[in-house]
XYZ file of C-alpha atoms in Angstrom:
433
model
C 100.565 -195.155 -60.398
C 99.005 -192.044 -61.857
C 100.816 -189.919 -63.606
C 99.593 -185.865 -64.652
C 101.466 -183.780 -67.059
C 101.119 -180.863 -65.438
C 100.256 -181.962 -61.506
C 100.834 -178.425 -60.221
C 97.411 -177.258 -62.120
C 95.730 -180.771 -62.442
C 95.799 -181.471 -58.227
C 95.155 -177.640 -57.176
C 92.914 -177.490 -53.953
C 89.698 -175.751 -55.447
C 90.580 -173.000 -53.476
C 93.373 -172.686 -56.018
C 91.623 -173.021 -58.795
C 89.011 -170.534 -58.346
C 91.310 -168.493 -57.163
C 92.737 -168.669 -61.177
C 89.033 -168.514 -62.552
C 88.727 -165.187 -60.924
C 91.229 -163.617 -61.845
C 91.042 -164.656 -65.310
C 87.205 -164.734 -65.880
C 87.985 -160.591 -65.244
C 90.929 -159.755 -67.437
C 89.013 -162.070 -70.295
C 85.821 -160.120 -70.186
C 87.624 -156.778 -70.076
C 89.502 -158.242 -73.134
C 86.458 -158.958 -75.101
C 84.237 -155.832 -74.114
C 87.631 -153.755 -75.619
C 87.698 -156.119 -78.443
C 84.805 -157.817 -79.893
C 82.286 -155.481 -80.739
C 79.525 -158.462 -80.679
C 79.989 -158.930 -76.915
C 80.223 -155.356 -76.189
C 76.545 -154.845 -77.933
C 75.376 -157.742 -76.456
C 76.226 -156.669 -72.716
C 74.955 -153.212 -72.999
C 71.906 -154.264 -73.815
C 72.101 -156.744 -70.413
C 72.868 -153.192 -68.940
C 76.779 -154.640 -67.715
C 80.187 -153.698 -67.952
C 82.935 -155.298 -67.308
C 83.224 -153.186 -63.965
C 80.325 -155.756 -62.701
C 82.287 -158.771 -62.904
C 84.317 -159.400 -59.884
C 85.235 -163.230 -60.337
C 83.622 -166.276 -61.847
C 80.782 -166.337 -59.451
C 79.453 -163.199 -61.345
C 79.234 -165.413 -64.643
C 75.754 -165.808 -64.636
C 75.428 -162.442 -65.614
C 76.834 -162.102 -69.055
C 74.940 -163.008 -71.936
C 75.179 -166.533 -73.794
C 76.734 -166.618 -77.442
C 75.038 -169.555 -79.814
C 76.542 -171.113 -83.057
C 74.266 -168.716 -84.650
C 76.332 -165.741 -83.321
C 79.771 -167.026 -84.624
C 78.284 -168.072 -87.678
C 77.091 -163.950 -87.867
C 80.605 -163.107 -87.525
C 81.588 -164.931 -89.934
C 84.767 -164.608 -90.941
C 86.439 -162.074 -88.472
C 83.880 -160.427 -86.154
C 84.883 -162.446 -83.395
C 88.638 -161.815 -84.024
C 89.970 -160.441 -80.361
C 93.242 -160.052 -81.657
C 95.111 -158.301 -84.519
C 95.489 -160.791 -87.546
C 99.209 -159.894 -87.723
C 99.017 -161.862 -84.191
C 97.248 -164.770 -85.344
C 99.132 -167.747 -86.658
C 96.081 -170.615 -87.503
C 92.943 -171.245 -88.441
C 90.267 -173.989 -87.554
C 86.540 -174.781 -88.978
C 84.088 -176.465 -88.192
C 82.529 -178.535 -90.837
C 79.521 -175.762 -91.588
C 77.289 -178.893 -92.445
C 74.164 -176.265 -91.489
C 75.508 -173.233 -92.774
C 78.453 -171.211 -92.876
C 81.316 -172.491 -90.921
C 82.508 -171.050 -87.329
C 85.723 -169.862 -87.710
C 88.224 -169.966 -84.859
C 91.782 -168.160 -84.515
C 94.593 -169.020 -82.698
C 97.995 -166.668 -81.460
C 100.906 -168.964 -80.222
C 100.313 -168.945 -76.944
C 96.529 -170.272 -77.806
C 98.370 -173.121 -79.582
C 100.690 -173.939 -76.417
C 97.613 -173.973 -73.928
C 95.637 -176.389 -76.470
C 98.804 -178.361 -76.486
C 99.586 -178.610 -72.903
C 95.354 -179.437 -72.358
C 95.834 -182.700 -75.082
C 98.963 -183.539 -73.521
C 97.280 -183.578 -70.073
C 94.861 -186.310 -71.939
C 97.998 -188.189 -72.964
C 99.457 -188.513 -69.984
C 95.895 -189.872 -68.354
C 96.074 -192.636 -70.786
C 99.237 -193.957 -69.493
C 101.030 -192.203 -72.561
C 104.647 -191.282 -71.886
C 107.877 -189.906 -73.748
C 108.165 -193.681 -74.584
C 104.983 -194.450 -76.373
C 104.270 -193.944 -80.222
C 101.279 -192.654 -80.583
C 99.268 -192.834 -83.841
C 96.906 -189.995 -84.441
C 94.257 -191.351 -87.249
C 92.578 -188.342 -86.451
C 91.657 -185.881 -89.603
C 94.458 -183.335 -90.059
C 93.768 -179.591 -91.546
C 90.785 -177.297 -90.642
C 89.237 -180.637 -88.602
C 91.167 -179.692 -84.757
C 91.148 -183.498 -83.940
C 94.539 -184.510 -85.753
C 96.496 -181.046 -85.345
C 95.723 -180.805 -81.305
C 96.588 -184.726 -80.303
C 99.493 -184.187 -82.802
C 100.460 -181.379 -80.907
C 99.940 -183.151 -77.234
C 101.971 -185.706 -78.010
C 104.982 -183.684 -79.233
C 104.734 -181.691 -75.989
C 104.813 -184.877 -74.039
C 107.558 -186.258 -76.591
C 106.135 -189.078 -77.887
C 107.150 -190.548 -81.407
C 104.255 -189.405 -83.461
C 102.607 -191.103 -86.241
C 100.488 -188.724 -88.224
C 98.772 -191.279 -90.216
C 95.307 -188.946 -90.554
C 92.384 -190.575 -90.799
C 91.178 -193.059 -93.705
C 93.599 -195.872 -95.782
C 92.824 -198.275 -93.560
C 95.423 -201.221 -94.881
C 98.346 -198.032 -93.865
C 96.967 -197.464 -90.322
C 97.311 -201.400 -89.850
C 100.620 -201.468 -91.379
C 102.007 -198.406 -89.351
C 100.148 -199.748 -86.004
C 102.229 -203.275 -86.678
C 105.410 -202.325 -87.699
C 105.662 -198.781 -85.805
C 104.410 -200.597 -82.869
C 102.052 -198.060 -81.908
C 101.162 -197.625 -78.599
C 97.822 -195.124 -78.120
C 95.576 -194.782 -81.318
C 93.460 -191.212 -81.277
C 90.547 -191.419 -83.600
C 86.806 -191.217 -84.006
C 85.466 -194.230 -81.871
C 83.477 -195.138 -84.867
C 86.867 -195.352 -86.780
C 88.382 -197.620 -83.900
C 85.776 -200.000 -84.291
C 86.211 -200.519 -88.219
C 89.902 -200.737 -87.608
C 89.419 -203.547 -84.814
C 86.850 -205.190 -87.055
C 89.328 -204.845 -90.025
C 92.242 -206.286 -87.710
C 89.780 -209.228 -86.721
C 89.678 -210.459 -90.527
C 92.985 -210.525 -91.142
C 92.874 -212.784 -88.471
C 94.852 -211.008 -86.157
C 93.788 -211.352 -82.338
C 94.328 -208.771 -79.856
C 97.334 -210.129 -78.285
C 99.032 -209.646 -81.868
C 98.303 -205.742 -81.793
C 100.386 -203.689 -79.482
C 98.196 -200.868 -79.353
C 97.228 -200.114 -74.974
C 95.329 -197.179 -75.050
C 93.283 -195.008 -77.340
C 91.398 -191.473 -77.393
C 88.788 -190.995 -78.994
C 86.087 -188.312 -79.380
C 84.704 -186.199 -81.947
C 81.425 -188.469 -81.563
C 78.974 -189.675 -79.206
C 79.726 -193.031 -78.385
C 78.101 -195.292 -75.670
C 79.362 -197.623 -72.921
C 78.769 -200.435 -74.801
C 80.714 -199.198 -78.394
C 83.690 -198.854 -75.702
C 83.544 -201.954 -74.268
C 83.569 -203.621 -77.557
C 86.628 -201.936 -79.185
C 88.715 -202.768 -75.683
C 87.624 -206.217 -76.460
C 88.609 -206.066 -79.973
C 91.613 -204.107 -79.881
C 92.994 -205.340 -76.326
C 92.780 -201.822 -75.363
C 91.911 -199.236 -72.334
C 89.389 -196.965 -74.343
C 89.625 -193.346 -73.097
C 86.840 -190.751 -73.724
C 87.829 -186.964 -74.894
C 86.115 -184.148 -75.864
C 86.073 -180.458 -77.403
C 85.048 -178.407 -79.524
C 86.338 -176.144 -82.416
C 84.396 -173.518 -80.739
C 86.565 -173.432 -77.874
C 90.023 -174.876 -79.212
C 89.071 -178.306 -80.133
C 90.084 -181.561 -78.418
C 91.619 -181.343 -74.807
C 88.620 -179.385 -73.501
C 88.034 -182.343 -71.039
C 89.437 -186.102 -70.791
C 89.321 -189.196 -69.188
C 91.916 -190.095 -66.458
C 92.070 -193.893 -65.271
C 89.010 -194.539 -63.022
C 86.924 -193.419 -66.262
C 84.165 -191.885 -64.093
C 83.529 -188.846 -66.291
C 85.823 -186.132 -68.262
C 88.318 -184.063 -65.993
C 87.301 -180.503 -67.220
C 91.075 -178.344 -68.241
C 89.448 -175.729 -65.479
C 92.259 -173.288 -65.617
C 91.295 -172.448 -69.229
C 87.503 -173.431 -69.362
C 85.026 -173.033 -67.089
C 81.313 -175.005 -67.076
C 77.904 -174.300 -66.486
C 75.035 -176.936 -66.839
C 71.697 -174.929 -68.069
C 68.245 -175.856 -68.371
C 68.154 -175.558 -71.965
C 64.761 -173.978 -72.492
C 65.131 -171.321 -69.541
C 68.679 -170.518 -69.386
C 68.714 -171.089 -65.980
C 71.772 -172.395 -64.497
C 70.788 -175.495 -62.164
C 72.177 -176.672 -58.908
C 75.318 -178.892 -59.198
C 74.464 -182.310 -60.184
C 71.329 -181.590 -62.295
C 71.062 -183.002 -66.190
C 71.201 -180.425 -68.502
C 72.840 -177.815 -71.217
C 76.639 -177.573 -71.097
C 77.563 -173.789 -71.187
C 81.890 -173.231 -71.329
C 83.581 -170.104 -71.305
C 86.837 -169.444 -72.154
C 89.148 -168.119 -70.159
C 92.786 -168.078 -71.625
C 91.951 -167.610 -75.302
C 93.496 -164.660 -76.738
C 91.822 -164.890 -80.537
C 88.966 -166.103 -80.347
C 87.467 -166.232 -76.828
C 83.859 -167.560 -76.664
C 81.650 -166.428 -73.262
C 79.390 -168.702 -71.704
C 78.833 -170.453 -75.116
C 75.630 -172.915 -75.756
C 77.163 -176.241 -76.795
C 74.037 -177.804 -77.309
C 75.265 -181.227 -75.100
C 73.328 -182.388 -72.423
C 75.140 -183.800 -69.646
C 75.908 -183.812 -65.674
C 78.770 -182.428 -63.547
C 80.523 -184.313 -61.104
C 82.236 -182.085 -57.937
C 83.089 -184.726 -56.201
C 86.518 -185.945 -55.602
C 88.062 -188.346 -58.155
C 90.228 -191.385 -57.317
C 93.243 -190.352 -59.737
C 93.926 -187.402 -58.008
C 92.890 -184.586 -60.225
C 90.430 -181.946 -58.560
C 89.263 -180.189 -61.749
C 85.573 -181.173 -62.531
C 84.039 -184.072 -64.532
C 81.618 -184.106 -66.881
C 79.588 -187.302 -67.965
C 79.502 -188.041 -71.580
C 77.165 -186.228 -73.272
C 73.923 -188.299 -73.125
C 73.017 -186.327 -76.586
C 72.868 -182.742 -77.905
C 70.264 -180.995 -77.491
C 70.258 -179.565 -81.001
C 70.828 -182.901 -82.585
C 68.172 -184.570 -80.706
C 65.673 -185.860 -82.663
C 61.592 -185.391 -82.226
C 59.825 -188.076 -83.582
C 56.377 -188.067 -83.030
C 56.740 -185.905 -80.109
C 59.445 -188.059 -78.317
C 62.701 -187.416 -77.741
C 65.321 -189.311 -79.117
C 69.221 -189.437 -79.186
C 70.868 -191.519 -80.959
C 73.023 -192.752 -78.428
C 70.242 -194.434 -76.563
C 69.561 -196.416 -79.967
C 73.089 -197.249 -79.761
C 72.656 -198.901 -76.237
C 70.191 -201.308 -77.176
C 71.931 -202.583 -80.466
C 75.426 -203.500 -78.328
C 73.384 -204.928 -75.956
C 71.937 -207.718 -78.107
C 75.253 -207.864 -79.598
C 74.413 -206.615 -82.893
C 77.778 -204.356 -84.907
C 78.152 -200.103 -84.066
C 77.176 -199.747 -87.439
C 73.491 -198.713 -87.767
C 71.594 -195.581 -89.574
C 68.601 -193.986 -88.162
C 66.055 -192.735 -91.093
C 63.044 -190.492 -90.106
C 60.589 -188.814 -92.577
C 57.506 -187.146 -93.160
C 54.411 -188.704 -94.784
C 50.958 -187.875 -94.550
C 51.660 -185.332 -91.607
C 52.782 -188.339 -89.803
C 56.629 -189.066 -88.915
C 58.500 -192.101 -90.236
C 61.040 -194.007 -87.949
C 63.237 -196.702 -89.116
C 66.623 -197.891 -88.168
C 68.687 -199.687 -90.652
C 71.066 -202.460 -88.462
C 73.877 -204.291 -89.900
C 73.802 -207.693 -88.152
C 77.485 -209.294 -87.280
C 78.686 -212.166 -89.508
C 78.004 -214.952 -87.069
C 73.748 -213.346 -87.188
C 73.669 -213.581 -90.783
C 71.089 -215.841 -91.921
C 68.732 -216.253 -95.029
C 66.049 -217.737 -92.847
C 63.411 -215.800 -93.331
C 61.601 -216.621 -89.851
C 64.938 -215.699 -87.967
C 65.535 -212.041 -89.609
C 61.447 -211.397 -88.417
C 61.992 -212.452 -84.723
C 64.912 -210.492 -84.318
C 63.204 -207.777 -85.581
C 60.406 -208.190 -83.551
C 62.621 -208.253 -80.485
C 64.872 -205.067 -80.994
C 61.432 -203.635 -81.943
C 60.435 -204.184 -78.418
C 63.420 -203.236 -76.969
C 63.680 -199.867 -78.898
C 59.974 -198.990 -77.455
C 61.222 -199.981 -73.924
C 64.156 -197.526 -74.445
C 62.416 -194.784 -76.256
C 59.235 -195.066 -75.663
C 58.025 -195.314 -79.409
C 58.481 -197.930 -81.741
C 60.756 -198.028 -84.945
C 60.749 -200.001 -87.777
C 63.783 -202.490 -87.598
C 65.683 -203.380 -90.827
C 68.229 -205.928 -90.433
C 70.931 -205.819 -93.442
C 73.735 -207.727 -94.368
C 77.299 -207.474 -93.295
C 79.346 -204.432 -94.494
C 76.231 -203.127 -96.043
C 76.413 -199.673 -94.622
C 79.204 -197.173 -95.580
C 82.065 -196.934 -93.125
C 83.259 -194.076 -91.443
C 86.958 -192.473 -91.626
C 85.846 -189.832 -89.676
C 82.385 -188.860 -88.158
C 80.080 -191.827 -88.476
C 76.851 -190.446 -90.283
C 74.278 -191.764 -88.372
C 71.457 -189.428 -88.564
C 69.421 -189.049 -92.049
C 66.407 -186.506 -91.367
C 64.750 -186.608 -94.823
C 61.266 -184.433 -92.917
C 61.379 -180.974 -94.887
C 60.265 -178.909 -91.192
């Protein structure tokens, strides 16, 4: 039986719900042109006002904001409301330059709440679960919003944060925690942790977990439901727009239920700008429409996905979106292909090597390097030297079938690459471009 946390908003016909969009897609860009001074600039010079926007179908003309923007307005040019009305701060992690900034009033704080518990409640979560958020607390969103969604739902909350791995096993045992939110790169260290103690997955009483903050393929989930004796349940946001909660996975797991009363997608083809008919592969675009501080209009997120219109089988009518296939920033051009890492990913589960894998690309002689680092499982480890080259030789072929250019394969021992607590690093671009 399906349950929704809010089943008013989460079943509305789409009659209903675009009936919502329009009305608030109007009062949010009349709130921003008043406002933020960026956005006012940036639709003058599209020759709008708010006066042209009569409801969401009128989106597509209002200009796009980038990372680069927010970065510009770095630290309050963005602000939409007083300071004396603000109450929090979040960051992002400004890995490529100054960090984005993002404000919250109260009421921003209760609809990010409501939007994670709505992701609770998909996993099965109730007021009688304990749920342990392993999930990085301060300016990182992931551990304050699932905190907050589960005290909205009422669930006993464990706010373990992320790392101290022997804790989160001791507080998953003797709490008897029910839904574990963390990276899914974390999840997969804890359930390979859990294995060596020797505990099997009918000793853990974990049933559900969230987890986001990370691409993470088909294959990573199936094997940390395996390990863990878990349902695995995708979610995703971003700082940008609240953080987690944007979207989430209900039970028939066929893409991310979109929280369309407060955000509202595009899909773009990411070197026109154009927005493409529904169904069509391309750049995620979200606008906000219920943020009071920091509102962000039809913002670039860089993922590449699909929308799904369709009816779901749980019940909700707000739109899916796939998991991100890659970002389109993040992407990596290797010799002129394309390549995400989460296609890499794919073939490593599938020949049953571990998650844990690092991709290293460089420059030399004008020509681009390409070699993945793979940690083989326990049970592959061998010395023989004959072995190691023909399983190279085989995810060699494999990676070429899947990407369409060749890496070089290095297969290392168990445990050789650094673990995670958070965001996996997967990614080392040493090219100076």
């Amino acid at each position: 039986m399906e349950r929704y946390y809010q089943p008013e908003i989460e079943c509305a016909s789409r009659e209903e719900i675009k009936a919502m969009q329009d009305e608030r897609i109007v009062k949010q860009i009349k709130h921003v042109w008043d406002n933020v001074p960026l956005y006012r600039k940036k639709m003058e010079e599209k020759g709008i006002t708010p006066d042209d926007i009569k409801g969401i179908d009128d989106i597509y003309k209002l200009p796009f904001t980038s990372k680069a923007d927010l970065r510009e307005g770095y630290p309050y040019g963005l602000l939409a409301k007083p300071l004396s009305e603000c109450v929090r701060i979040h960051s992002t992690s400004g890995t490529t330059g100054k960090r984005v900034m993002a404000y919250y009033t109260q009421h921003d704080i209760d609809l990010w709440y409501d939007c994670c518990a709505r992701a609770i409640t998909a996993a099965g979560g109730t007021k009688d679960d304990v749920v342990q958020v392993s999930y990085g607390y301060g300016l990182f969103t992931g551990g304050a919003g699932l905190d907050g969604g589960s005290h909205k739902l009422g669930c006993l909350t464990v706010p373990t944060s992320s790392g101290n791995t022997e804790r989160q096993i001791m507080f998953i045992q003797d709490m008897k925690s029910t839904i574990l939110c963390c990276t899914p790169s974390y999840a997969a260290y804890l359930g390979e942790s859990m294995r060596e103690m020797g505990l099997t997955p009918e000793d853990i009483p974990l049933k559900a977990g969230i987890f986001g903050a990370e691409a993470w393929s088909e294959e990573m989930r199936r094997d940390i439901e395996k390990t863990l004796g878990i349902k695995a349940y995708d979610i995703y946001g971003l700082t940008e727009l609240s953080g987690p909660g944007v979207s989430f996975e209900c039970s028939a797991q066929s893409g991310m239920h979109i929280n369309e009363d407060h955000f509202y997608a595009e899909i773009i083809d990411p070197n026109t700008g154009e927005v493409l008919p529904e169904g069509s592969k391309g750049e995620l675009v979200f606008t906000s429409l219920t943020k009071e501080a920091f509102p962000v209009i039809r913002y670039r997120t860089r993922d590449i996905c699909q929308l799904k219109y369709e009816k779901c089988s749980c019940g909700r009518t707000h739109v899916r979106m796939a998991k991100p296939m890659g970002r389109s920033d993040d992407m990596l051009i290797i010799r002129g292909v394309n390549v995400f890492p989460s296609q890499i990913e794919t073939v490593l589960l599938n020949r049953g090597y571990s998650p844990n894998y690092q991709i290293i690309v460089d420059r030399v002689n004008n020509t681009d390097t390409f070699e993945i680092k793979v940690e083989l499982t326990p049970d592959m480890f061998t010395d023989n030297m004959g072995d190691i080259a023909k399983m190279q030789n085989q995810l060699v072929s494999d990676m070429r079938s899947m990407l369409g250019i060749g890496p070089k394969i290095s297969l290392v021992a168990p445990k050789s690459i650094t673990r995670s607590e958070g965001k996996a690093v997967r990614v080392i671009d040493k090219r100076k471009i």
